[in-house]
CSV table of C-alpha atoms in Angstrom, one decimal:
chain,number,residue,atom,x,y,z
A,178,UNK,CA,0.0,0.0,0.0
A,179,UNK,CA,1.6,3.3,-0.8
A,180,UNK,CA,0.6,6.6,-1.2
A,181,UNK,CA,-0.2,6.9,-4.6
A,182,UNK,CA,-3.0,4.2,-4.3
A,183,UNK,CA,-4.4,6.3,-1.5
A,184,UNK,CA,-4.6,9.3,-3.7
A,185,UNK,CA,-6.0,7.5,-6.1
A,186,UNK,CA,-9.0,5.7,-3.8
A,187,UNK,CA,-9.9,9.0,-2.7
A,188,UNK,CA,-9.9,10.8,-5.6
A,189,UNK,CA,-11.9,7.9,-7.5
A,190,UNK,CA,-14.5,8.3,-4.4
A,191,UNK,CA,-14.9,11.9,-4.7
A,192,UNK,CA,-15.4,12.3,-8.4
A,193,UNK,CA,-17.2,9.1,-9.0
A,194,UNK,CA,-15.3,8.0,-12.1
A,195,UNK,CA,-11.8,6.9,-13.0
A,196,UNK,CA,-11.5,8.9,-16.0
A,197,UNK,CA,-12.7,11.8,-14.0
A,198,UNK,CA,-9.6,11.0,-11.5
A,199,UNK,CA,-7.3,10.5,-14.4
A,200,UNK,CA,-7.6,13.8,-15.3
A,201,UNK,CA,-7.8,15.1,-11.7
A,202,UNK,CA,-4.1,13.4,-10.8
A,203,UNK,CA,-2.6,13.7,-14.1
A,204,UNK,CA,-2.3,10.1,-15.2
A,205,UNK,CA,-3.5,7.8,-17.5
A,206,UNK,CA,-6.9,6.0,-17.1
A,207,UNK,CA,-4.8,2.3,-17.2
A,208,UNK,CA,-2.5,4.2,-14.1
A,209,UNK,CA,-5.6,4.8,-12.0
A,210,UNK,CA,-7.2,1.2,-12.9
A,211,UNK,CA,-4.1,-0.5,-11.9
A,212,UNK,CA,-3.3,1.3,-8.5
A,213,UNK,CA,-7.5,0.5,-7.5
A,214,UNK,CA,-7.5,-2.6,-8.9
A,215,UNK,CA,-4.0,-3.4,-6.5
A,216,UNK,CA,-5.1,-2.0,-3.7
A,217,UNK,CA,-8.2,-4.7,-3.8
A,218,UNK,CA,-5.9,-7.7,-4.4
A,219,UNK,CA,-3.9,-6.4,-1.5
A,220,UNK,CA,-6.4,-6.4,1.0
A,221,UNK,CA,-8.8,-9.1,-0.5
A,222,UNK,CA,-12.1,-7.2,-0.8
A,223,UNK,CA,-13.9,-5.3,-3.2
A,224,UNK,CA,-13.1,-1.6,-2.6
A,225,UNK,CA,-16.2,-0.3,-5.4
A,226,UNK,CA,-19.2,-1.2,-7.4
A,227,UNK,CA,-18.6,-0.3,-11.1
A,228,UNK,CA,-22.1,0.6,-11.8
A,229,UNK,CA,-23.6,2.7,-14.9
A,230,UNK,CA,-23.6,5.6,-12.9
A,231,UNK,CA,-20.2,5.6,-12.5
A,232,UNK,CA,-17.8,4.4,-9.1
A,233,UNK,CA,-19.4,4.2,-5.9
A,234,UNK,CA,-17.4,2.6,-3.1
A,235,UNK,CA,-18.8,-0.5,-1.2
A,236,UNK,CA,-19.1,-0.6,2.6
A,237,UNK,CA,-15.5,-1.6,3.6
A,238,UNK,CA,-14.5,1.1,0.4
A,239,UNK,CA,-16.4,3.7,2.4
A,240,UNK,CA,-14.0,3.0,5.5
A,241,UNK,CA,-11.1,2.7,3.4
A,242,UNK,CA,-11.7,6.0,1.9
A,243,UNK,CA,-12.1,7.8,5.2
A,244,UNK,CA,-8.8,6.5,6.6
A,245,UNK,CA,-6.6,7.2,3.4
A,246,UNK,CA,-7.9,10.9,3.7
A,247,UNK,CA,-7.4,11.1,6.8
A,248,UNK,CA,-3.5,9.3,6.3
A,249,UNK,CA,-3.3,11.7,3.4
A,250,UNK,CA,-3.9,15.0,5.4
A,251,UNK,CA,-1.3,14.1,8.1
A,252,UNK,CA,1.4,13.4,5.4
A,253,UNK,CA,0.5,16.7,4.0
A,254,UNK,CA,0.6,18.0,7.7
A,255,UNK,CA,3.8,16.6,8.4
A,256,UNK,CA,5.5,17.6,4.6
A,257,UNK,CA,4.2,21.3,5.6
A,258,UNK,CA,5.5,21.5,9.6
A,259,UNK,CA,9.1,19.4,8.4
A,260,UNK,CA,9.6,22.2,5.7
A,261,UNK,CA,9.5,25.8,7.7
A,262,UNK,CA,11.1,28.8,7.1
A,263,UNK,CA,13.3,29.8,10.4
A,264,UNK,CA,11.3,31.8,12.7
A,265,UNK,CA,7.7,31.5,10.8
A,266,UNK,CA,5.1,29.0,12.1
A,267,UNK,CA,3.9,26.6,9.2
A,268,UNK,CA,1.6,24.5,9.2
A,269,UNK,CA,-2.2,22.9,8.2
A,270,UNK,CA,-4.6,23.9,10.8
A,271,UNK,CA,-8.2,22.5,10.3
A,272,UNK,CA,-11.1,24.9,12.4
A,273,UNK,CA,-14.5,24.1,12.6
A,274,UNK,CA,-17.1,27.0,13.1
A,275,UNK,CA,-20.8,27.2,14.0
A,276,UNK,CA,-22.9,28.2,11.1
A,277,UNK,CA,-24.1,31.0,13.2
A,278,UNK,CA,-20.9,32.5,13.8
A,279,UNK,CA,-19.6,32.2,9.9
A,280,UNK,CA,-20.8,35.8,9.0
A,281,UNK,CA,-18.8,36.9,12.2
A,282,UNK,CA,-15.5,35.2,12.2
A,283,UNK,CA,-14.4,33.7,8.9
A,284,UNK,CA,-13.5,36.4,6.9
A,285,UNK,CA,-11.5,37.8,10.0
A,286,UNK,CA,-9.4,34.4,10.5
A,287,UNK,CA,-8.8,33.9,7.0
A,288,UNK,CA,-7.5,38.0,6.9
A,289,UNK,CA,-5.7,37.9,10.3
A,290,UNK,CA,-3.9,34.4,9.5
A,291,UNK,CA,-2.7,35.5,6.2
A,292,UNK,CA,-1.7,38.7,7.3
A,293,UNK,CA,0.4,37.8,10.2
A,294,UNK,CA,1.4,33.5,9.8
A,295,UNK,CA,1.6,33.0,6.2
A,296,UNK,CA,2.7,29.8,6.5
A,297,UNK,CA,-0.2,28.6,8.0
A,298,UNK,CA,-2.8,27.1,5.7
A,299,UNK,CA,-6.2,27.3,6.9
A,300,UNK,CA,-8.8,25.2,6.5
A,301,UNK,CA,-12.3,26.2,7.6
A,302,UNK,CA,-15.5,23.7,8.0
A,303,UNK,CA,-18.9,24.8,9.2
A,304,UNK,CA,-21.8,22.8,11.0
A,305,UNK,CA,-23.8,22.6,13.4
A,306,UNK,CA,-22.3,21.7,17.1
A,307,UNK,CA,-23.3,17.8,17.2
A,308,UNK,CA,-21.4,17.3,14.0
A,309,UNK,CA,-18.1,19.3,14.8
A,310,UNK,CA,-17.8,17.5,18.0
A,311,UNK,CA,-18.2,14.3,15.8
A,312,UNK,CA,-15.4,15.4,13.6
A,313,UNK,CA,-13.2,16.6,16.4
A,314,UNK,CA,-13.3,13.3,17.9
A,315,UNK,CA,-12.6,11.7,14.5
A,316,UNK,CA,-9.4,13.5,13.9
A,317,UNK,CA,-11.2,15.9,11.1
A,318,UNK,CA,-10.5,18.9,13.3
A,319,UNK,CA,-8.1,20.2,15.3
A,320,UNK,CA,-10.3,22.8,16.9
A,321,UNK,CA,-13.8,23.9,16.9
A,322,UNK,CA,-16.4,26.1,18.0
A,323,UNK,CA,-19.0,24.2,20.2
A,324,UNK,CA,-21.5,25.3,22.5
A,325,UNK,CA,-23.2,23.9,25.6
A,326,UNK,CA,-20.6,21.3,25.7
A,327,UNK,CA,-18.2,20.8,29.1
A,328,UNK,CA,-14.7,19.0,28.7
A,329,UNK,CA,-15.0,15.1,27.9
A,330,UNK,CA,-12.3,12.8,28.1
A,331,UNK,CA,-11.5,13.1,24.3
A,332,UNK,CA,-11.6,17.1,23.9
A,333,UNK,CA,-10.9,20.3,26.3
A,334,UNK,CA,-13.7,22.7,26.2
A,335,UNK,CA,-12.1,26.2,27.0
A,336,UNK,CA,-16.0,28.7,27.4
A,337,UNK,CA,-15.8,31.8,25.4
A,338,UNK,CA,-19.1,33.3,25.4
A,339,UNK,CA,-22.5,33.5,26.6
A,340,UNK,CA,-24.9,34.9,24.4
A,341,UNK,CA,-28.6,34.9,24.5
A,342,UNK,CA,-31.1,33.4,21.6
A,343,UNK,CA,-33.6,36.1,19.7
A,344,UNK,CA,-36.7,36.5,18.4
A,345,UNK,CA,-36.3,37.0,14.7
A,346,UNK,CA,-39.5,38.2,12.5
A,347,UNK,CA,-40.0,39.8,9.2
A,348,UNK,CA,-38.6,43.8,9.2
A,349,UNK,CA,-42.1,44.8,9.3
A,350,UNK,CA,-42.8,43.1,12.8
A,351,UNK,CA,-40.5,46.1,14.1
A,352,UNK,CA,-38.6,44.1,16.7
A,353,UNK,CA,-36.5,45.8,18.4
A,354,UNK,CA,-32.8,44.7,19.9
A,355,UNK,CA,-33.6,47.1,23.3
A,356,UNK,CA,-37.2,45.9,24.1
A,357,UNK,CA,-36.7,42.0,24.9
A,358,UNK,CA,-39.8,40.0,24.0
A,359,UNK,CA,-41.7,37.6,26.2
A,360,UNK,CA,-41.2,33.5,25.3
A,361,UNK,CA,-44.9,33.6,25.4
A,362,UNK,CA,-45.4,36.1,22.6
A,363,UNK,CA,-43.1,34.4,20.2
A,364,UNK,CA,-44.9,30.8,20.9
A,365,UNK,CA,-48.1,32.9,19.3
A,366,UNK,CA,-46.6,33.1,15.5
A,367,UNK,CA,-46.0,30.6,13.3
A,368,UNK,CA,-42.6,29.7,13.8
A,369,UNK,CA,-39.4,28.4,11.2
A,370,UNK,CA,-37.6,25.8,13.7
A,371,UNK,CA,-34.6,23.5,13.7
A,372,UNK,CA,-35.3,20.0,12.9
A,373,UNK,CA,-35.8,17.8,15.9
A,374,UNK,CA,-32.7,16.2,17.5
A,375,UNK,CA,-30.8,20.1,16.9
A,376,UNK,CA,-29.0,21.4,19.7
A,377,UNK,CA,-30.5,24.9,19.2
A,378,UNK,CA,-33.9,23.2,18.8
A,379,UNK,CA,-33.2,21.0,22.1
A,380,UNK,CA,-32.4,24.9,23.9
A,381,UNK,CA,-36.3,25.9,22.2
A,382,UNK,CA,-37.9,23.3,23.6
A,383,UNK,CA,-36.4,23.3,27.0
A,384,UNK,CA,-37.5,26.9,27.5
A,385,UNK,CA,-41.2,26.3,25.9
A,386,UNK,CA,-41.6,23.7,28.7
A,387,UNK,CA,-40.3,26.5,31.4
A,388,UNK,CA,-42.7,29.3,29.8
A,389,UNK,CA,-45.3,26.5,29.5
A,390,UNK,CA,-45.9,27.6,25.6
A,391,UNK,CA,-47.1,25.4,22.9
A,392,UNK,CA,-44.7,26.3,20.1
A,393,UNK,CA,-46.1,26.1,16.6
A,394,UNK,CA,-43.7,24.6,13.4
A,395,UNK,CA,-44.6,25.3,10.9
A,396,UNK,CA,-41.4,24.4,8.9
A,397,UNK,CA,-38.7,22.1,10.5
A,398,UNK,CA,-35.1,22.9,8.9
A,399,UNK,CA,-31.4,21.8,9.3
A,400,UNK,CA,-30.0,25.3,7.9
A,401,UNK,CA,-29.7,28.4,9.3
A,402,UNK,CA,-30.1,30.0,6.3
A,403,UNK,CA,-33.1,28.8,5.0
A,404,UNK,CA,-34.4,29.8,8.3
A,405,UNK,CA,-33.4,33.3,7.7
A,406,UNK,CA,-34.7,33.2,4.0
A,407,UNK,CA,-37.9,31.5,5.3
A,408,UNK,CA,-38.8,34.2,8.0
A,409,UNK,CA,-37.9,37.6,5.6
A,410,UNK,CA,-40.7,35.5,3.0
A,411,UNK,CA,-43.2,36.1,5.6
A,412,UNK,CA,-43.6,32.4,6.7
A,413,UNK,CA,-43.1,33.2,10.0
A,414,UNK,CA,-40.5,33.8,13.4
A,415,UNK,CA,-37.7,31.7,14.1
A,416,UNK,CA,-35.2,31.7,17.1
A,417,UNK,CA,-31.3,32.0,16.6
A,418,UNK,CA,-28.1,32.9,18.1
A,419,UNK,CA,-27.4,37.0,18.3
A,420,UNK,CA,-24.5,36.2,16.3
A,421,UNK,CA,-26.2,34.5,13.4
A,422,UNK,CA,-28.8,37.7,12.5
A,423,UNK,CA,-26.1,40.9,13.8
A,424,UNK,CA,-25.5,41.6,9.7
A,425,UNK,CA,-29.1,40.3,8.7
A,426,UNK,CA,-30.6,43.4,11.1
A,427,UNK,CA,-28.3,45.7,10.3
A,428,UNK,CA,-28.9,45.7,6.7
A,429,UNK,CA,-32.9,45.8,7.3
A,430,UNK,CA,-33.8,42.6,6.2
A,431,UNK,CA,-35.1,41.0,9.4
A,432,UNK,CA,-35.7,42.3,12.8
A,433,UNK,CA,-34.7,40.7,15.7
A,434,UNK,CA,-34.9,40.9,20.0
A,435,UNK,CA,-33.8,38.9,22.9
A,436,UNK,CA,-36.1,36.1,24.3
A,437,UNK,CA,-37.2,36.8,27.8
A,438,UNK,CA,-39.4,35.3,30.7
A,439,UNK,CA,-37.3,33.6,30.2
A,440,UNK,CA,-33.9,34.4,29.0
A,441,UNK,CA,-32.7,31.7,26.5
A,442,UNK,CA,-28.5,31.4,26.8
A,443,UNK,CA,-26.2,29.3,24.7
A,444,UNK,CA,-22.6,28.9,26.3
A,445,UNK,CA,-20.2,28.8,23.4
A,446,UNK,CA,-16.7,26.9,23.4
A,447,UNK,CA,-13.8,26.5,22.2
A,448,UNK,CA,-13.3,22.5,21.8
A,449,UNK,CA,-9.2,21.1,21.4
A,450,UNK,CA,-8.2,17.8,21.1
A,451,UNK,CA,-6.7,16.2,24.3
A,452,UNK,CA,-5.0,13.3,22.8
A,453,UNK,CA,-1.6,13.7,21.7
A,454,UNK,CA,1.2,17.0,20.4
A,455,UNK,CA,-0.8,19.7,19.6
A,456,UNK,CA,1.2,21.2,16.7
A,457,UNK,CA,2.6,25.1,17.2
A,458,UNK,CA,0.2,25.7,14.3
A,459,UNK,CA,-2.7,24.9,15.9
A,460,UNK,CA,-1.6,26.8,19.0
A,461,UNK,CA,-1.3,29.9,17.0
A,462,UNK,CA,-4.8,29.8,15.5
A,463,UNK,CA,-6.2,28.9,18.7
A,464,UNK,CA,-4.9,32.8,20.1
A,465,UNK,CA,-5.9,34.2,17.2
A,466,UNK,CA,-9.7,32.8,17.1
A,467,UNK,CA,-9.8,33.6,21.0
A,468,UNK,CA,-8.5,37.0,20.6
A,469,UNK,CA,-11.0,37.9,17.6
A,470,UNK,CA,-14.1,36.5,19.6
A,471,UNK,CA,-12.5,38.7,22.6
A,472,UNK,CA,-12.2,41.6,20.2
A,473,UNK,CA,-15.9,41.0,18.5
A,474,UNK,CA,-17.5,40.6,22.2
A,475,UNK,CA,-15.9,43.9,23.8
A,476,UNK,CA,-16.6,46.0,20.5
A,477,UNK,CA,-20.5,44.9,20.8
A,478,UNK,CA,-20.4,42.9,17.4
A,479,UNK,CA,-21.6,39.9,18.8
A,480,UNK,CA,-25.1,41.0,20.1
A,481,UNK,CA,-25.8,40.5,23.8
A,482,UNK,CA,-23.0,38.3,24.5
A,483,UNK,CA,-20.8,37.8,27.4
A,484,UNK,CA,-17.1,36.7,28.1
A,485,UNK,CA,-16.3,34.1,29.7
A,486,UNK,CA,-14.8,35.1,33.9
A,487,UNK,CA,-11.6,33.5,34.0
A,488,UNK,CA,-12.6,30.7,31.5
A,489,UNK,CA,-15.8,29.7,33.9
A,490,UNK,CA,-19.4,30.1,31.8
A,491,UNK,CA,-21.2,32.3,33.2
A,492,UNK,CA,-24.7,31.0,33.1
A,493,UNK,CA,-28.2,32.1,33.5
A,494,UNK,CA,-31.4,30.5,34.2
């Protein structure tokens, strides 16, 4: 097994054909074949189905897959850190953020890592908490925003931020980000949710039960955005994080207050890997994406959020 038949498993996977994945590593189609084909023989199990469709990678090819990327991102990781330049970090630094923070922090991490470690290459992946925890215990990450999550034995969960969830409505509701509105008031509009089994929807819920409202769905959704897109058509309200509707507000296109009786908090965190060296890399990004959520709270672009005391949440019932 080398690493040329790695490339060439997960480049087949990804672009569903062998001709595609020809042209994708520069070889001939016989090259790719061969290096598949060996890669079977070697460990005695079909690694794809050759359908009319194109490639599509059995059970044991799906596992195989997600190893060899996952062996092929350390290599690169390793060929990046074992060739610096004296006195400049280097590395591959993977960072997972929420969707609701994207608007907030990306472009500023992209900007201040360029500007000042441009040997660092970032590489950013959003999703919802649930799934970056998933893929910083899987080695997919090497940090990640999470929220509501204390340390586990896999991960260190350094709090950042409290910030509280708001009533969002079409801009001709007229909400308003000084005059809070009741949990009980919101439960009487249709309402845009997260799907069932969602983190933020799990937070909803949990505060319906406390107001004793009956919430009612209209539309169950997995995006943030279509949430957002759903709400300025007129469908209804939603709830989301202060951070994920700052920029939608501000340009006019929804308008937006914090929940009370009573106040809905999410505790956002900044989730490491315990397990083995973390790379100086990493390290660097890890200051960088604290000091920027630092700089975001105390300038009051993050809506009615909160630092962390001392790295304790600070939580509110």
């Amino acid at each position: 097994m080398d690493v040329k038949q790695l490339k060439a498993l997960v480049t087949v996977a990804e672009v569903g054909s062998v001709t595609r994945a020809a042209e994708v590593l520069h070889l001939v189609q016989p090259a790719v074949t061969r290096q598949i084909r060996t890669l079977e023989q070697e460990l005695g199990i079909p690694l794809f189905e050759r359908t009319r469709q194109g490639m599509r990678p059995t059970e044991a090819g799906t596992v195989m897959v997600d190893r060899a990327r996952r062996a092929l991102n350390e290599l690169e990781r390793a060929r990046v850190e074992l060739q610096p330049t004296p006195g400049v970090v280097t590395g591959l630094v993977t960072v997972g953020l929420l969707e609701s923070t994207t608007d907030l922090l990306a472009e500023p991490l992209v900007s201040v890592i360029a500007q000042n470690h441009p040997g660092i290459e970032l590489r950013l992946m959003t999703g919802y908490s649930g799934h970056l925890q998933q893929w910083l215990d899987e080695g997919d990450l090497d940090l990640t925003l999470l929220y509501n999550l204390p340390s586990t034995p896999s991960l260190n969960a350094q709090p950042l931020v409290q910030e509280s969830l708001w009533a969002v409505a079409p801009p001709w509701d007229a909400l308003s980000p000084d005059r809070p509105v009741p949990f009980e008031e919101v439960s009487t509009h249709p309402l845009v949710m997260p799907a069932a089994g969602h983190a933020l929807r799990t937070l909803v819920d949990a505060a319906a039960a406390r107001a004793k409202s009956q919430l009612n769905a209209v539309v169950q959704t997995n995006s943030m955005w279509v949430q957002k897109q759903l709400v300025q058509a007129g469908y209804g309200w939603t709830i989301l994080p202060a951070a994920g509707i700052a920029a939608d507000v501000a340009r006019g296109e929804l308008s937006a207050a914090p929940l009370c009786e009573p106040d809905v908090y999410r505790s956002v965190v900044l989730g490491t890997q315990r397990a083995g060296r973390t790379p100086p890399a990493v390290e660097v990004v890890v200051r960088e994406l604290t000091d920027l959520i630092h700089t975001a709270v105390r300038l009051g672009r993050w809506p009615s959020a909160q630092l962390a005391e001392n790295g304790v949440d600070v939580r509110h019932e």
